[in-house]
């Protein structure tokens, strides 16, 4: 014989209150069976090992392998102008991305 957990009447009444259902709006026998089935699903899920650390799925970094946080000189404007011909008044000219054809 299977020892299955079930929900008692007091707990079912509290669930009805929390879910804002009234006993008149539903068949209590059907609702109790559905809640007992849900509790049974949790018993099935609890059999699986959940001791694995979920953060193991992501790559880790070590602080000593990161670059140093040091200030370095940026590019001078004459050097930036050498990179592209679409540079004027301190801005890069880029293709239009909004409007028609986007």
Short mmCIF file of C-alpha atoms in Angstrom, two decimals:
data_model
loop_
_atom_site.label_atom_id
_atom_site.label_comp_id
_atom_site.label_asym_id
_atom_site.label_seq_id
_atom_site.Cartn_x
_atom_site.Cartn_y
_atom_site.Cartn_z
CA UNK A 1 0.00 0.00 0.00
CA UNK A 2 1.34 3.41 -0.98
CA UNK A 3 1.73 5.96 1.83
CA UNK A 4 0.60 9.12 0.02
CA UNK A 5 0.40 12.52 1.71
CA UNK A 6 -2.95 14.25 1.52
CA UNK A 7 -4.28 17.65 2.51
CA UNK A 8 -6.59 17.80 5.51
CA UNK A 9 -9.81 19.81 5.63
CA UNK A 10 -8.34 22.70 7.63
CA UNK A 11 -5.48 23.16 5.16
CA UNK A 12 -7.91 22.96 2.25
CA UNK A 13 -10.04 25.71 3.81
CA UNK A 14 -6.94 27.91 4.18
CA UNK A 15 -5.98 27.26 0.55
CA UNK A 16 -9.50 28.25 -0.52
CA UNK A 17 -9.17 31.47 1.45
CA UNK A 18 -5.73 32.29 0.01
CA UNK A 19 -6.87 31.57 -3.55
CA UNK A 20 -10.05 33.62 -3.00
CA UNK A 21 -12.24 30.63 -3.89
CA UNK A 22 -15.42 29.97 -2.00
CA UNK A 23 -16.53 26.43 -1.12
CA UNK A 24 -19.75 27.13 -3.03
CA UNK A 25 -17.88 27.95 -6.25
CA UNK A 26 -16.19 24.57 -6.58
CA UNK A 27 -16.69 20.91 -5.89
CA UNK A 28 -14.63 20.26 -2.75
CA UNK A 29 -14.05 16.58 -3.51
CA UNK A 30 -12.61 17.38 -6.95
CA UNK A 31 -10.54 20.24 -5.58
CA UNK A 32 -9.17 18.09 -2.74
CA UNK A 33 -8.14 15.37 -5.23
CA UNK A 34 -6.38 17.97 -7.41
CA UNK A 35 -4.51 19.44 -4.43
CA UNK A 36 -3.52 15.93 -3.28
CA UNK A 37 -2.19 15.23 -6.79
CA UNK A 38 -0.12 18.42 -6.67
CA UNK A 39 1.32 17.41 -3.28
CA UNK A 40 2.16 14.04 -4.83
CA UNK A 41 4.08 15.78 -7.63
CA UNK A 42 6.21 17.56 -5.04
CA UNK A 43 6.99 14.21 -3.42
CA UNK A 44 8.18 12.92 -6.81
CA UNK A 45 10.33 16.03 -7.34
CA UNK A 46 11.86 15.77 -3.87
CA UNK A 47 13.36 12.38 -4.79
CA UNK A 48 15.73 14.03 -7.26
CA UNK A 49 19.13 15.22 -6.11
CA UNK A 50 19.25 19.01 -5.94
CA UNK A 51 22.60 19.31 -4.23
CA UNK A 52 24.26 20.52 -7.42
CA UNK A 53 25.34 24.15 -7.30
CA UNK A 54 23.41 26.07 -10.01
CA UNK A 55 26.32 28.49 -10.39
CA UNK A 56 28.52 25.70 -11.73
CA UNK A 57 26.78 26.15 -15.09
CA UNK A 58 28.38 29.57 -15.55
CA UNK A 59 32.04 30.25 -16.27
CA UNK A 60 33.99 31.54 -13.33
CA UNK A 61 36.73 34.12 -13.25
CA UNK A 62 39.54 34.52 -10.80
CA UNK A 63 40.39 38.00 -9.61
CA UNK A 64 44.12 37.48 -9.99
CA UNK A 65 43.68 36.70 -13.70
CA UNK A 66 41.90 39.98 -14.46
CA UNK A 67 43.76 42.94 -15.91
CA UNK A 68 44.90 45.72 -13.66
CA UNK A 69 42.68 48.77 -13.39
CA UNK A 70 45.08 51.40 -14.64
CA UNK A 71 44.51 54.60 -16.57
CA UNK A 72 46.12 54.70 -20.00
CA UNK A 73 46.24 57.46 -22.56
CA UNK A 74 43.49 57.44 -25.18
CA UNK A 75 43.82 58.14 -28.87
CA UNK A 76 44.61 61.63 -30.00
CA UNK A 77 42.29 63.25 -32.55
CA UNK A 78 44.88 63.14 -35.41
CA UNK A 79 45.28 59.40 -34.79
CA UNK A 80 41.51 58.85 -34.84
CA UNK A 81 41.24 60.71 -38.14
CA UNK A 82 43.70 58.21 -39.62
CA UNK A 83 41.40 55.30 -38.74
CA UNK A 84 38.48 56.45 -40.90
CA UNK A 85 37.63 59.20 -43.31
CA UNK A 86 34.12 59.47 -41.77
CA UNK A 87 35.29 61.53 -38.79
CA UNK A 88 34.37 65.20 -38.54
CA UNK A 89 34.11 67.68 -35.67
CA UNK A 90 34.90 65.02 -33.08
CA UNK A 91 32.19 62.56 -34.25
CA UNK A 92 32.08 59.45 -36.42
CA UNK A 93 29.61 59.42 -39.29
CA UNK A 94 27.65 56.14 -39.24
CA UNK A 95 24.84 54.78 -41.41
CA UNK A 96 21.32 55.84 -40.48
CA UNK A 97 19.61 53.03 -38.57
CA UNK A 98 16.23 54.59 -37.82
CA UNK A 99 13.45 55.38 -40.22
CA UNK A 100 12.66 53.67 -43.49
CA UNK A 101 14.66 50.59 -44.37
CA UNK A 102 15.54 49.81 -40.78
#
